[in-house]
GROMACS .gro file of C-alpha atoms in nm:
model
  339
    1MET     CA    1   5.438  -5.329  -0.354
    2SER     CA    2   5.122  -5.135  -0.384
    3GLU     CA    3   5.081  -5.016  -0.798
    4ASN     CA    4   5.007  -4.647  -0.638
    5ILE     CA    5   5.352  -4.637  -0.496
    6ILE     CA    6   5.545  -4.406  -0.651
    7ARG     CA    7   5.978  -4.441  -0.608
    8ALA     CA    8   6.115  -4.092  -0.642
    9TYR     CA    9   6.433  -3.878  -0.502
   10ALA     CA   10   6.276  -3.562  -0.323
   11ALA     CA   11   6.454  -3.261  -0.152
   12THR     CA   12   6.318  -3.236   0.212
   13SER     CA   13   6.446  -2.851   0.252
   14PRO     CA   14   6.594  -2.581   0.046
   15HIS     CA   15   6.941  -2.636  -0.085
   16SER     CA   16   6.921  -2.995   0.034
   17ALA     CA   17   7.060  -3.300  -0.114
   18LEU     CA   18   6.803  -3.525  -0.267
   19THR     CA   19   6.718  -3.839  -0.114
   20ARG     CA   20   6.521  -4.137  -0.184
   21TYR     CA   21   6.135  -4.081  -0.095
   22ASP     CA   22   5.866  -4.340  -0.165
   23TYR     CA   23   5.484  -4.205  -0.156
   24ASP     CA   24   5.165  -4.331  -0.206
   25ALA     CA   25   5.002  -4.131  -0.464
   26GLY     CA   26   4.650  -4.282  -0.417
   27ASP     CA   27   4.395  -4.408  -0.653
   28LEU     CA   28   4.459  -4.327  -1.022
   29GLN     CA   29   4.204  -4.017  -1.102
   30ALA     CA   30   3.949  -4.032  -1.392
   31ASP     CA   31   4.109  -3.789  -1.588
   32GLU     CA   32   4.485  -3.885  -1.512
   33VAL     CA   33   4.755  -4.075  -1.689
   34GLU     CA   34   5.043  -4.282  -1.521
   35ILE     CA   35   5.329  -4.320  -1.708
   36LYS     CA   36   5.664  -4.507  -1.659
   37VAL     CA   37   5.969  -4.229  -1.652
   38HIS     CA   38   6.204  -4.354  -1.889
   39TYR     CA   39   6.406  -4.033  -1.932
   40CYS     CA   40   6.360  -3.663  -1.735
   41GLY     CA   41   6.567  -3.347  -1.784
   42ILE     CA   42   6.718  -3.126  -1.521
   43CYS     CA   43   6.661  -2.736  -1.589
   44HIS     CA   44   6.779  -2.459  -1.398
   45SER     CA   45   6.380  -2.411  -1.281
   46ASP     CA   46   6.403  -2.757  -1.100
   47ILE     CA   47   6.708  -2.610  -0.876
   48SER     CA   48   6.495  -2.291  -0.852
   49MET     CA   49   6.187  -2.498  -0.686
   50ILE     CA   50   6.460  -2.728  -0.469
   51ASP     CA   51   6.617  -2.425  -0.354
   52ASN     CA   52   6.287  -2.233  -0.303
   53ALA     CA   53   6.412  -1.942  -0.508
   54TRP     CA   54   6.076  -1.833  -0.593
   55GLY     CA   55   5.906  -1.847  -0.249
   56TYR     CA   56   5.638  -2.122  -0.290
   57SER     CA   57   5.812  -2.493  -0.280
   58SER     CA   58   5.667  -2.721  -0.032
   59TYR     CA   59   5.854  -3.004   0.108
   60PRO     CA   60   5.918  -3.303   0.037
   61LEU     CA   61   5.946  -3.197  -0.320
   62VAL     CA   62   6.033  -3.422  -0.622
   63ALA     CA   63   6.133  -3.190  -0.905
   64GLY     CA   64   6.180  -3.316  -1.268
   65HIS     CA   65   5.922  -3.183  -1.564
   66GLU     CA   66   6.135  -3.267  -1.878
   67ILE     CA   67   5.963  -3.626  -1.888
   68ILE     CA   68   5.952  -3.904  -2.129
   69GLY     CA   69   5.769  -4.256  -2.087
   70LYS     CA   70   5.529  -4.483  -2.169
   71ILE     CA   71   5.173  -4.508  -2.013
   72VAL     CA   72   5.098  -4.771  -1.839
   73ARG     CA   73   4.777  -4.673  -1.647
   74LEU     CA   74   4.481  -4.468  -1.789
   75GLY     CA   75   4.179  -4.326  -1.578
   76SER     CA   76   3.838  -4.406  -1.686
   77ASN     CA   77   3.760  -4.071  -1.837
   78THR     CA   78   4.085  -4.017  -2.086
   79LYS     CA   79   4.066  -3.972  -2.432
   80GLY     CA   80   4.292  -4.052  -2.727
   81LEU     CA   81   4.575  -4.213  -2.569
   82TYR     CA   82   4.665  -4.594  -2.544
   83ILE     CA   83   4.871  -4.815  -2.284
   84GLY     CA   84   5.233  -4.861  -2.387
   85GLN     CA   85   5.205  -4.508  -2.596
   86THR     CA   86   5.533  -4.332  -2.583
   87VAL     CA   87   5.461  -3.976  -2.431
   88GLY     CA   88   5.609  -3.682  -2.214
   89VAL     CA   89   5.485  -3.433  -1.974
   90GLY     CA   90   5.621  -3.088  -1.924
   91TRP     CA   91   5.612  -2.790  -1.677
   92THR     CA   92   5.232  -2.824  -1.643
   93ALA     CA   93   5.053  -3.125  -1.536
   94ALA     CA   94   4.690  -3.032  -1.488
   95SER     CA   95   4.475  -2.712  -1.539
   96CYS     CA   96   4.115  -2.646  -1.504
   97GLN     CA   97   3.984  -2.735  -1.850
   98HIS     CA   98   3.684  -2.485  -1.818
   99CYS     CA   99   3.819  -2.132  -1.819
  100ASN     CA  100   3.887  -1.894  -2.111
  101PRO     CA  101   4.234  -1.972  -2.143
  102CYS     CA  102   4.188  -2.347  -2.113
  103ILE     CA  103   3.908  -2.362  -2.376
  104GLY     CA  104   4.072  -2.106  -2.600
  105GLY     CA  105   4.407  -2.279  -2.630
  106ASN     CA  106   4.609  -2.062  -2.391
  107ALA     CA  107   4.556  -2.336  -2.078
  108GLY     CA  108   4.944  -2.274  -1.985
  109TYR     CA  109   4.768  -1.947  -1.862
  110CYS     CA  110   4.527  -2.120  -1.644
  111ASN     CA  111   4.482  -1.971  -1.307
  112GLU     CA  112   4.450  -2.313  -1.163
  113ALA     CA  113   4.732  -2.488  -1.358
  114VAL     CA  114   4.928  -2.711  -1.178
  115PRO     CA  115   5.291  -2.734  -1.233
  116THR     CA  116   5.439  -3.107  -1.267
  117ILE     CA  117   5.700  -3.043  -0.975
  118VAL     CA  118   5.396  -2.949  -0.740
  119HIS     CA  119   5.208  -3.235  -0.870
  120MET     CA  120   5.501  -3.457  -0.784
  121GLY     CA  121   5.753  -3.435  -1.093
  122GLY     CA  122   5.960  -3.694  -1.293
  123PHE     CA  123   6.254  -3.775  -1.078
  124ALA     CA  124   6.077  -4.082  -1.023
  125ASP     CA  125   6.001  -4.429  -1.155
  126LYS     CA  126   5.670  -4.296  -1.244
  127VAL     CA  127   5.455  -3.991  -1.290
  128ARG     CA  128   5.090  -3.895  -1.328
  129ALA     CA  129   4.939  -3.604  -1.548
  130GLN     CA  130   4.592  -3.470  -1.666
  131TRP     CA  131   4.555  -3.668  -2.008
  132GLN     CA  132   4.519  -3.351  -2.210
  133TRP     CA  133   4.905  -3.248  -2.085
  134VAL     CA  134   5.042  -3.563  -2.191
  135ILE     CA  135   5.202  -3.507  -2.515
  136PRO     CA  136   5.205  -3.780  -2.777
  137ILE     CA  137   5.594  -3.831  -2.898
  138PRO     CA  138   5.639  -3.832  -3.302
  139GLU     CA  139   5.764  -4.168  -3.400
  140GLY     CA  140   6.123  -4.198  -3.461
  141MET     CA  141   6.210  -3.956  -3.218
  142ASP     CA  142   6.541  -3.981  -2.993
  143ILE     CA  143   6.334  -4.046  -2.679
  144ALA     CA  144   6.662  -4.006  -2.480
  145LYS     CA  145   6.703  -3.633  -2.613
  146ALA     CA  146   6.331  -3.529  -2.630
  147GLY     CA  147   6.270  -3.445  -2.288
  148PRO     CA  148   6.420  -3.095  -2.273
  149LEU     CA  149   6.186  -2.995  -2.559
  150LEU     CA  150   5.891  -3.032  -2.335
  151CYS     CA  151   6.043  -2.731  -2.135
  152GLY     CA  152   6.331  -2.542  -2.276
  153GLY     CA  153   6.221  -2.620  -2.652
  154ILE     CA  154   5.847  -2.481  -2.609
  155THR     CA  155   5.986  -2.194  -2.401
  156VAL     CA  156   6.166  -2.048  -2.681
  157PHE     CA  157   5.928  -2.191  -2.944
  158GLU     CA  158   5.615  -2.012  -2.820
  159PRO     CA  159   5.735  -1.663  -2.915
  160LEU     CA  160   5.740  -1.784  -3.295
  161LEU     CA  161   5.372  -1.850  -3.247
  162GLN     CA  162   5.279  -1.558  -3.018
  163HIS     CA  163   5.458  -1.292  -3.255
  164GLY     CA  164   5.349  -1.449  -3.579
  165ILE     CA  165   5.722  -1.483  -3.680
  166HIS     CA  166   5.772  -1.605  -4.057
  167ALA     CA  167   6.091  -1.678  -4.281
  168GLY     CA  168   6.143  -1.304  -4.351
  169HIS     CA  169   6.185  -1.206  -3.936
  170LYS     CA  170   6.542  -1.139  -3.827
  171ILE     CA  171   6.571  -1.266  -3.467
  172GLY     CA  172   6.828  -1.234  -3.214
  173VAL     CA  173   6.905  -1.478  -2.883
  174ILE     CA  174   7.062  -1.365  -2.589
  175GLY     CA  175   7.211  -1.637  -2.377
  176ILE     CA  176   7.353  -1.951  -2.591
  177GLY     CA  177   7.327  -2.237  -2.318
  178GLY     CA  178   7.049  -2.470  -2.229
  179LEU     CA  179   6.755  -2.248  -2.398
  180GLY     CA  180   6.945  -2.050  -2.633
  181HIS     CA  181   7.094  -2.326  -2.822
  182LEU     CA  182   6.773  -2.497  -2.890
  183ALA     CA  183   6.635  -2.106  -2.995
  184LEU     CA  184   6.904  -2.112  -3.270
  185ALA     CA  185   6.813  -2.420  -3.402
  186PHE     CA  186   6.411  -2.370  -3.354
  187PHE     CA  187   6.458  -2.027  -3.539
  188ASN     CA  188   6.682  -2.134  -3.815
  189ALA     CA  189   6.462  -2.419  -3.927
  190TRP     CA  190   6.167  -2.207  -3.890
  191GLY     CA  191   6.366  -1.989  -4.182
  192CYS     CA  192   6.441  -1.676  -4.002
  193GLU     CA  193   6.769  -1.499  -4.024
  194VAL     CA  194   6.915  -1.538  -3.663
  195THR     CA  195   7.193  -1.328  -3.473
  196ALA     CA  196   7.322  -1.460  -3.158
  197PHE     CA  197   7.481  -1.275  -2.891
  198SER     CA  198   7.788  -1.408  -2.737
  199SER     CA  199   8.090  -1.252  -2.583
  200ASN     CA  200   8.297  -1.566  -2.592
  201PRO     CA  201   8.471  -1.635  -2.942
  202THR     CA  202   8.567  -1.986  -2.842
  203LYS     CA  203   8.229  -2.068  -2.880
  204TYR     CA  204   8.160  -1.894  -3.212
  205ASP     CA  205   8.224  -2.201  -3.460
  206GLU     CA  206   8.003  -2.395  -3.222
  207ILE     CA  207   7.713  -2.141  -3.228
  208ARG     CA  208   7.697  -2.112  -3.595
  209ALA     CA  209   7.669  -2.493  -3.590
  210MET     CA  210   7.369  -2.458  -3.342
  211GLY     CA  211   7.221  -2.230  -3.619
  212ALA     CA  212   7.320  -1.890  -3.579
  213HIS     CA  213   7.382  -1.686  -3.898
  214HIS     CA  214   7.561  -1.408  -3.759
  215ILE     CA  215   7.749  -1.328  -3.403
  216LEU     CA  216   7.771  -1.019  -3.213
  217ASP     CA  217   7.967  -0.951  -2.886
  218SER     CA  218   7.758  -0.864  -2.636
  219THR     CA  219   8.023  -0.652  -2.452
  220ASP     CA  220   8.121  -0.454  -2.751
  221SER     CA  221   7.950  -0.123  -2.787
  222ALA     CA  222   8.063  -0.098  -3.138
  223SER     CA  223   7.941  -0.449  -3.248
  224LEU     CA  224   7.585  -0.373  -3.077
  225ASP     CA  225   7.568  -0.020  -3.264
  226SER     CA  226   7.649  -0.182  -3.573
  227ALA     CA  227   7.332  -0.378  -3.539
  228LYS     CA  228   7.088  -0.104  -3.429
  229GLY     CA  229   6.735  -0.117  -3.583
  230SER     CA  230   6.798  -0.469  -3.757
  231LEU     CA  231   6.605  -0.713  -3.532
  232ASP     CA  232   6.241  -0.794  -3.551
  233LEU     CA  233   6.223  -0.979  -3.254
  234ILE     CA  234   6.526  -1.047  -2.945
  235VAL     CA  235   6.447  -1.347  -2.704
  236SER     CA  236   6.627  -1.309  -2.403
  237THR     CA  237   6.690  -1.650  -2.203
  238VAL     CA  238   6.910  -1.509  -1.934
  239ASN     CA  239   6.820  -1.479  -1.572
  240VAL     CA  240   7.045  -1.226  -1.477
  241PRO     CA  241   6.998  -0.844  -1.556
  242LEU     CA  242   7.130  -0.669  -1.850
  243ASN     CA  243   7.134  -0.311  -2.012
  244TRP     CA  244   6.780  -0.403  -2.173
  245SER     CA  245   6.754  -0.051  -2.363
  246THR     CA  246   7.085  -0.135  -2.531
  247TYR     CA  247   6.889  -0.436  -2.659
  248MET     CA  248   6.541  -0.236  -2.731
  249ASP     CA  249   6.786   0.005  -2.976
  250LEU     CA  250   6.888  -0.301  -3.173
  251LEU     CA  251   6.493  -0.368  -3.240
  252LYS     CA  252   6.295  -0.254  -3.581
  253LEU     CA  253   5.968  -0.059  -3.590
  254GLU     CA  254   5.758  -0.221  -3.353
  255GLY     CA  255   6.011  -0.475  -3.290
  256LYS     CA  256   5.965  -0.679  -2.940
  257LEU     CA  257   6.229  -0.766  -2.659
  258HIS     CA  258   6.082  -1.126  -2.513
  259ILE     CA  259   6.174  -1.259  -2.204
  260VAL     CA  260   6.187  -1.589  -2.133
  261GLY     CA  261   6.482  -1.623  -1.877
  262ALA     CA  262   6.353  -1.581  -1.517
  263VAL     CA  263   6.492  -1.297  -1.423
  264LEU     CA  264   6.439  -1.198  -1.029
  265GLU     CA  265   6.508  -0.818  -1.050
  266PRO     CA  266   6.283  -0.583  -1.179
  267LEU     CA  267   6.359  -0.502  -1.571
  268GLU     CA  268   6.482  -0.167  -1.611
  269ILE     CA  269   6.397   0.003  -1.931
  270HIS     CA  270   6.357   0.362  -2.058
  271ALA     CA  271   6.025   0.478  -2.168
  272PHE     CA  272   6.193   0.640  -2.476
  273SER     CA  273   6.310   0.287  -2.558
  274LEU     CA  274   5.936   0.191  -2.606
  275ILE     CA  275   5.806   0.519  -2.729
  276ASN     CA  276   6.053   0.566  -3.028
  277GLY     CA  277   5.983   0.314  -3.257
  278ALA     CA  278   5.680   0.163  -3.137
  279ARG     CA  279   5.858  -0.106  -2.961
  280SER     CA  280   5.741  -0.382  -2.701
  281LEU     CA  281   5.845  -0.596  -2.420
  282THR     CA  282   5.701  -0.934  -2.401
  283GLY     CA  283   5.719  -1.251  -2.253
  284SER     CA  284   5.563  -1.595  -2.244
  285SER     CA  285   5.541  -1.909  -2.044
  286THR     CA  286   5.559  -2.255  -2.157
  287GLY     CA  287   5.310  -2.351  -2.374
  288SER     CA  288   4.944  -2.494  -2.417
  289PRO     CA  289   4.871  -2.902  -2.510
  290ILE     CA  290   4.822  -2.767  -2.898
  291GLN     CA  291   5.127  -2.574  -2.855
  292LEU     CA  292   5.345  -2.871  -2.707
  293ARG     CA  293   5.230  -3.074  -2.975
  294THR     CA  294   5.297  -2.855  -3.294
  295MET     CA  295   5.638  -2.781  -3.134
  296MET     CA  296   5.718  -3.185  -3.091
  297ASP     CA  297   5.582  -3.236  -3.455
  298PHE     CA  298   5.790  -2.954  -3.607
  299ALA     CA  299   6.115  -3.091  -3.397
  300ALA     CA  300   6.038  -3.436  -3.514
  301ARG     CA  301   6.019  -3.320  -3.882
  302LYS     CA  302   6.305  -3.116  -3.892
  303ASN     CA  303   6.528  -3.345  -3.662
  304ILE     CA  304   6.600  -3.042  -3.398
  305LYS     CA  305   6.686  -3.210  -3.054
  306PRO     CA  306   6.891  -3.078  -2.762
  307ILE     CA  307   7.238  -3.102  -2.729
  308VAL     CA  308   7.270  -3.341  -2.392
  309GLU     CA  309   7.466  -3.516  -2.136
  310GLU     CA  310   7.316  -3.843  -1.963
  311PHE     CA  311   7.345  -3.925  -1.597
  312PRO     CA  312   7.209  -4.226  -1.426
  313MET     CA  313   6.888  -4.121  -1.199
  314SER     CA  314   7.067  -4.292  -0.893
  315LYS     CA  315   7.346  -4.011  -0.962
  316ILE     CA  316   7.096  -3.732  -0.963
  317ASN     CA  317   7.298  -3.518  -0.697
  318ASP     CA  318   7.583  -3.524  -0.936
  319ALA     CA  319   7.400  -3.402  -1.208
  320LEU     CA  320   7.214  -3.122  -1.040
  321GLN     CA  321   7.560  -2.990  -0.871
  322HIS     CA  322   7.729  -3.013  -1.246
  323LEU     CA  323   7.448  -2.781  -1.352
  324ARG     CA  324   7.485  -2.551  -1.042
  325ASP     CA  325   7.860  -2.552  -1.167
  326GLY     CA  326   7.763  -2.436  -1.499
  327LYS     CA  327   7.942  -2.727  -1.654
  328ALA     CA  328   7.624  -2.851  -1.832
  329ARG     CA  329   7.647  -2.878  -2.213
  330TYR     CA  330   7.367  -2.790  -2.299
  331ARG     CA  331   7.104  -3.029  -2.120
  332ILE     CA  332   7.125  -3.286  -1.864
  333VAL     CA  333   6.902  -3.588  -1.926
  334LEU     CA  334   6.857  -3.827  -1.617
  335LYS     CA  335   6.770  -4.235  -1.737
  336ASN     CA  336   6.566  -4.426  -1.493
  337ASP     CA  337   6.753  -4.668  -1.337
  338PHE     CA  338   6.543  -4.799  -1.081
  339ALA     CA  339   6.556  -5.177  -1.034
   0.00000   0.00000   0.00000
């Protein structure tokens, strides 16, 4: 078999089950790294792309963008990496490397950035990415759990950097799922006072163990009223519409409601929710290479890792259905079992 053949699982149409799909990736480009996949996480963005929920999927589509593996080949112009090194690849596989965002440390916002899923993702035995987007994995990190940090982790970590958050700040987290449980861990380790919003009392002990100092019942108006004007930042990880003005009222002067969950409907916020208190509505994406490296180093130092369930990659359709059914606790990781 040619060294350029990659074995994968692909969707051939929206909502379809994934089937084996082997393809010729062509010659390795000078700026590319080829990685043998050991583990690959699954997130809701994979399902959104499989189902064409965002309207730009093309098929066959090989999803998977929380990839951990070892380098097996290096292009001639790659730098700072070596064969056999343990590395990861997240949402982005390549960018132009010459626009202002790229040279300014914000390559995640490059207009020519190529999502790993579009480039052909990690539901495969191998994957390729531009060398700048190949992230070294710190020694000693559990590689079976590291993959979700490269999407879910950086998604909730980037707001800390974007807003200059420090240990004196108070942060709220909406949605204690795949993203939210990592947000609690990161914000607590950053030194912040952390409040979780949850309507499920049976999860409260678990939420506290994840890093929350306080829990507010998101369905209880009295509980929410008690916290008005108390938070510097609220990070929303959900992908469904909420009463956003209610959460704006919980912010301090110049506080920010930060959206990382991909809500497809327009956000309805009253103008006075912004005007009163000079509050802001903000958002962020999935990080730049330097932000990803910073996040991984911090996670390794603070022993931050997701709570995961592991499936063999050959059972990928079972794993996807488990996520679709809302049963994932809290991230799913596929282990490569190609022969």
